Amino acid sequence: MTVKAKKHLGQHFLNDELIARKIADTLTLKGYKTVLEIGPGMGVLTKYLLQKDVATHVIEIDSESVAYLQANYLNLASRIIEKDFLKYDLNQVFNGEPFAIIGNFPYNISTQIVFKTLEMRDQIPEFSGMFQKEVAERICSREGSKVYGILSVLAQAYYDAEYLFTVPPSVFNPPPKVESGVLRLTRKPDYSLPCDDTLFFKVVKTAFQQRRKTLRNSLKTFNLSDNLREDSIFDKRPEQLNVQQFVELTQLIEKDM
């Protein structure tokens, strides 16, 4: 029995054992005893996770994949969550305990997976996995880069982001039209921001919605005082600011409100 990849779920099954093992080995296993794999498919990555000294859970929306895993990975059966990762309350399983996230992520929901991870950052000390290459590069890019944006700033505010290696389309079934990239996010030792997190998210998202404009123009909706708008930081465009400067900008806006 094999599982047929379903286009509407964005499935591309990895069929290269070396790469699967290499992805499993991106986990440092520090600061948690539990790992959640998103979208295990037929378990090519799962089998290497099961060899590690952690409790591996998997979350899979595709009932055909779930049936395959139940039949072929008997020691995993009780830890298969047949749910949609984006909609499921993970604390029904993890109960506030820390866990790492790993996976060969479906391209069509990969950025939403990162946003949900950021919401749960208190519980997720480490995150690694495979994205479309350009998304992985965007998450890890620095200020001044053309691809630096909302995801880069928000992820790097709380995590150290490393682009690890590139994966060719030929190792998937069916092969995607683009290359893939594997990255790792390691939560910073002190990841609490010295500003309001909700406001920080709002400032970053609003700034990049009009990324070609200066911050003075892109942040008009915040109704800032004329005095604050004179600050030289507002002469810059969003991609010129690093994470620390976005934090400082949020602090300025907080004081002005």
Short mmCIF file of C-alpha atoms in Angstrom, two decimals:
data_model
loop_
_atom_site.label_atom_id
_atom_site.label_comp_id
_atom_site.label_asym_id
_atom_site.label_seq_id
_atom_site.Cartn_x
_atom_site.Cartn_y
_atom_site.Cartn_z
CA MET A 1 0.00 0.00 0.00
CA THR A 2 1.26 3.45 -0.87
CA VAL A 3 -0.39 6.83 -0.47
CA LYS A 4 -1.13 8.96 -3.50
CA ALA A 5 -0.01 12.58 -3.13
CA LYS A 6 -3.00 14.93 -3.12
CA LYS A 7 -2.63 18.23 -4.92
CA HIS A 8 -5.22 20.07 -2.79
CA LEU A 9 -3.19 19.24 0.33
CA GLY A 10 0.03 20.47 -1.28
CA GLN A 11 1.62 17.04 -0.80
CA HIS A 12 5.05 16.21 -2.26
CA PHE A 13 6.37 13.06 -0.64
CA LEU A 14 10.10 12.97 0.07
CA ASN A 15 11.58 9.68 -1.10
CA ASP A 16 15.27 10.19 -0.38
CA GLU A 17 16.42 8.42 2.82
CA LEU A 18 19.64 10.42 3.17
CA ILE A 19 17.83 13.74 3.06
CA ALA A 20 15.14 12.48 5.47
CA ARG A 21 17.84 11.50 7.95
CA LYS A 22 19.62 14.83 7.45
CA ILE A 23 16.39 16.73 8.24
CA ALA A 24 15.79 14.59 11.36
CA ASP A 25 19.35 15.39 12.46
CA THR A 26 18.69 19.15 12.34
CA LEU A 27 17.03 18.82 15.76
CA THR A 28 19.40 19.52 18.65
CA LEU A 29 17.06 17.83 21.19
CA LYS A 30 17.84 20.56 23.73
CA GLY A 31 15.13 22.01 25.97
CA TYR A 32 12.32 19.55 25.14
CA LYS A 33 11.49 15.85 25.29
CA THR A 34 8.74 15.83 22.67
CA VAL A 35 8.67 16.46 18.93
CA LEU A 36 5.69 17.11 16.67
CA GLU A 37 6.06 16.28 12.98
CA ILE A 38 3.61 18.09 10.70
CA GLY A 39 2.37 16.20 7.62
CA PRO A 40 4.32 12.92 7.92
CA GLY A 41 2.77 11.36 4.80
CA MET A 42 4.24 7.86 4.55
CA GLY A 43 6.70 8.40 7.39
CA VAL A 44 10.02 8.75 5.56
CA LEU A 45 11.15 11.40 8.07
CA THR A 46 9.15 9.87 10.95
CA LYS A 47 11.20 6.67 11.04
CA TYR A 48 14.39 8.65 11.76
CA LEU A 49 12.64 10.70 14.45
CA LEU A 50 11.50 7.49 16.13
CA GLN A 51 15.16 6.46 16.51
CA LYS A 52 15.85 9.54 18.65
CA ASP A 53 15.58 9.93 22.39
CA VAL A 54 12.36 11.98 22.26
CA ALA A 55 8.65 11.18 22.14
CA THR A 56 7.54 11.73 18.53
CA HIS A 57 3.97 12.76 17.75
CA VAL A 58 2.69 13.38 14.23
CA ILE A 59 -0.23 15.47 13.02
CA GLU A 60 -1.77 14.55 9.68
CA ILE A 61 -4.97 15.74 7.99
CA ASP A 62 -4.97 13.08 5.24
CA SER A 63 -6.88 9.97 6.37
CA GLU A 64 -5.11 7.78 3.80
CA SER A 65 -1.71 8.74 5.26
CA VAL A 66 -3.04 8.14 8.78
CA ALA A 67 -4.16 4.61 7.82
CA TYR A 68 -0.73 3.94 6.26
CA LEU A 69 1.12 5.12 9.39
CA GLN A 70 -1.15 3.11 11.69
CA ALA A 71 -0.46 -0.03 9.66
CA ASN A 72 3.30 0.48 9.27
CA TYR A 73 4.40 2.25 12.45
CA LEU A 74 2.69 0.35 15.23
CA ASN A 75 4.73 2.00 18.00
CA LEU A 76 3.51 5.41 16.77
CA ALA A 77 -0.21 4.58 16.56
CA SER A 78 -1.22 6.20 19.87
CA ARG A 79 0.64 9.42 18.98
CA ILE A 80 -0.96 10.07 15.57
CA ILE A 81 -3.17 13.17 15.67
CA GLU A 82 -5.63 13.16 12.77
CA LYS A 83 -6.30 16.91 12.72
CA ASP A 84 -5.56 20.13 10.86
CA PHE A 85 -2.45 21.63 12.51
CA LEU A 86 -3.64 25.19 11.86
CA LYS A 87 -7.01 24.68 13.57
CA TYR A 88 -6.19 22.20 16.33
CA ASP A 89 -5.51 23.19 19.95
CA LEU A 90 -2.20 21.40 20.48
CA ASN A 91 -2.46 21.68 24.25
CA GLN A 92 -5.04 18.91 24.19
CA VAL A 93 -1.95 16.75 23.61
CA PHE A 94 0.99 18.75 24.98
CA ASN A 95 -0.69 20.31 27.98
CA GLY A 96 1.60 23.33 28.22
CA GLU A 97 4.81 21.25 27.93
CA PRO A 98 7.59 22.32 25.52
CA PHE A 99 7.90 20.56 22.17
CA ALA A 100 9.83 20.99 18.93
CA ILE A 101 8.24 21.16 15.47
CA ILE A 102 9.65 19.49 12.37
CA GLY A 103 8.34 18.54 8.96
CA ASN A 104 8.40 18.57 5.21
CA PHE A 105 5.78 21.31 5.20
CA PRO A 106 3.03 21.57 2.57
CA TYR A 107 3.99 24.66 0.57
CA ASN A 108 0.46 26.07 0.55
CA ILE A 109 0.32 26.48 4.35
CA SER A 110 4.00 26.79 5.28
CA THR A 111 3.91 30.49 6.21
CA GLN A 112 0.77 29.94 8.34
CA ILE A 113 2.65 27.15 10.16
CA VAL A 114 5.36 29.68 11.06
CA PHE A 115 2.78 32.21 12.30
CA LYS A 116 1.14 29.59 14.53
CA THR A 117 4.59 28.61 15.86
CA LEU A 118 5.25 32.27 16.74
CA GLU A 119 1.94 32.42 18.62
CA MET A 120 3.05 29.35 20.61
CA ARG A 121 6.68 30.48 21.03
CA ASP A 122 6.55 29.99 24.82
CA GLN A 123 6.22 26.26 24.18
CA ILE A 124 8.34 25.80 21.05
CA PRO A 125 12.10 26.13 21.73
CA GLU A 126 13.06 24.71 18.32
CA PHE A 127 11.54 24.44 14.86
CA SER A 128 13.09 22.93 11.76
CA GLY A 129 11.85 21.77 8.43
CA MET A 130 11.55 22.06 4.70
CA PHE A 131 9.92 24.92 2.82
CA GLN A 132 9.83 26.16 -0.72
CA LYS A 133 13.39 27.51 -1.06
CA GLU A 134 12.37 31.15 -1.52
CA VAL A 135 10.21 31.04 1.65
CA ALA A 136 13.06 29.51 3.67
CA GLU A 137 15.40 32.21 2.34
CA ARG A 138 12.89 34.94 3.19
CA ILE A 139 12.51 33.75 6.80
CA CYS A 140 16.32 33.75 7.24
CA SER A 141 17.11 36.95 5.29
CA ARG A 142 18.53 40.08 6.86
CA GLU A 143 17.65 43.75 6.51
CA GLY A 144 18.60 45.28 3.17
CA SER A 145 17.68 42.12 1.25
CA LYS A 146 14.95 42.27 -1.41
CA VAL A 147 13.20 39.29 0.19
CA TYR A 148 13.39 40.58 3.79
CA GLY A 149 9.85 41.09 5.06
CA ILE A 150 7.18 40.41 7.68
CA LEU A 151 8.15 36.75 8.22
CA SER A 152 11.86 37.60 8.50
CA VAL A 153 11.34 40.23 11.21
CA LEU A 154 8.73 38.36 13.25
CA ALA A 155 10.60 35.03 13.21
CA GLN A 156 13.96 36.63 13.99
CA ALA A 157 12.52 38.70 16.85
CA TYR A 158 12.10 35.51 18.88
CA TYR A 159 14.32 32.93 17.14
CA ASP A 160 17.78 32.64 15.60
CA ALA A 161 17.12 31.62 11.98
CA GLU A 162 19.58 29.49 10.01
CA TYR A 163 19.23 28.38 6.39
CA LEU A 164 20.77 24.89 6.46
CA PHE A 165 20.68 23.31 2.98
CA THR A 166 18.89 23.18 -0.37
CA VAL A 167 16.94 20.14 -1.65
CA PRO A 168 16.39 19.47 -5.39
CA PRO A 169 12.89 18.71 -6.82
CA SER A 170 14.03 15.26 -8.01
CA VAL A 171 13.85 13.69 -4.52
CA PHE A 172 10.08 14.16 -4.24
CA ASN A 173 7.07 12.35 -5.62
CA PRO A 174 5.60 14.21 -7.43
CA PRO A 175 8.55 16.59 -7.95
CA PRO A 176 7.60 20.21 -7.19
CA LYS A 177 8.42 22.89 -9.78
CA VAL A 178 10.87 24.64 -7.43
CA GLU A 179 13.79 23.85 -5.13
CA SER A 180 13.22 23.39 -1.42
CA GLY A 181 15.21 24.74 1.52
CA VAL A 182 15.64 23.41 5.05
CA LEU A 183 15.96 25.85 7.95
CA ARG A 184 16.16 25.79 11.72
CA LEU A 185 14.72 28.30 14.18
CA THR A 186 16.25 28.19 17.67
CA ARG A 187 14.45 30.27 20.28
CA LYS A 188 16.59 33.04 21.75
CA PRO A 189 17.62 32.61 25.42
CA ASP A 190 15.77 35.84 26.22
CA TYR A 191 12.98 36.07 23.69
CA SER A 192 10.67 38.49 25.53
CA LEU A 193 10.55 41.84 23.70
CA PRO A 194 10.84 45.13 25.61
CA CYS A 195 7.67 46.36 23.90
CA ASP A 196 4.06 45.25 23.42
CA ASP A 197 4.11 42.12 21.21
CA THR A 198 0.71 42.74 19.63
CA LEU A 199 1.69 46.27 18.68
CA PHE A 200 5.06 45.01 17.39
CA PHE A 201 3.29 42.54 15.05
CA LYS A 202 0.95 45.29 13.87
CA VAL A 203 3.79 47.78 13.21
CA VAL A 204 5.82 45.21 11.22
CA LYS A 205 2.85 44.03 9.16
CA THR A 206 1.61 47.56 8.43
CA ALA A 207 5.09 48.80 7.48
CA PHE A 208 5.69 46.01 4.95
CA GLN A 209 2.25 46.27 3.36
CA GLN A 210 3.67 49.30 1.55
CA ARG A 211 7.29 48.32 1.54
CA ARG A 212 8.40 50.88 -1.08
CA LYS A 213 7.17 53.81 1.00
CA THR A 214 8.96 55.44 3.90
CA LEU A 215 7.67 54.54 7.35
CA ARG A 216 6.27 58.06 7.66
CA ASN A 217 3.81 57.19 4.87
CA SER A 218 3.27 53.48 5.49
CA LEU A 219 2.44 53.98 9.19
CA LYS A 220 -0.06 56.84 8.65
CA THR A 221 -2.91 54.79 10.07
CA PHE A 222 -1.30 54.95 13.53
CA ASN A 223 -2.14 58.70 13.70
CA LEU A 224 1.25 59.55 15.14
CA SER A 225 2.00 62.99 16.58
CA ASP A 226 3.80 65.47 14.33
CA ASN A 227 6.60 65.53 16.85
CA LEU A 228 7.21 61.77 16.54
CA ARG A 229 6.89 61.81 12.76
CA GLU A 230 9.91 64.14 12.64
CA ASP A 231 12.13 61.37 14.06
CA SER A 232 14.70 60.33 11.43
CA ILE A 233 13.68 56.65 11.70
CA PHE A 234 10.55 57.56 9.71
CA ASP A 235 12.72 58.54 6.72
CA LYS A 236 13.60 54.86 6.27
CA ARG A 237 11.79 52.14 4.36
CA PRO A 238 10.84 48.97 6.28
CA GLU A 239 13.48 46.73 4.70
CA GLN A 240 16.21 49.05 6.02
CA LEU A 241 15.33 48.32 9.68
CA ASN A 242 16.72 45.36 11.58
CA VAL A 243 14.72 43.59 14.29
CA GLN A 244 16.13 45.75 17.08
CA GLN A 245 15.16 48.93 15.20
CA PHE A 246 11.61 47.61 14.74
CA VAL A 247 11.48 47.06 18.50
CA GLU A 248 12.69 50.64 19.08
CA LEU A 249 10.14 51.94 16.56
CA THR A 250 7.37 50.07 18.42
CA GLN A 251 8.54 51.57 21.72
CA LEU A 252 8.40 55.08 20.21
CA ILE A 253 4.86 54.47 18.90
CA GLU A 254 3.79 52.99 22.27
CA LYS A 255 4.92 56.13 24.11
CA ASP A 256 3.16 58.33 21.55
CA MET A 257 -0.24 56.63 21.86
#
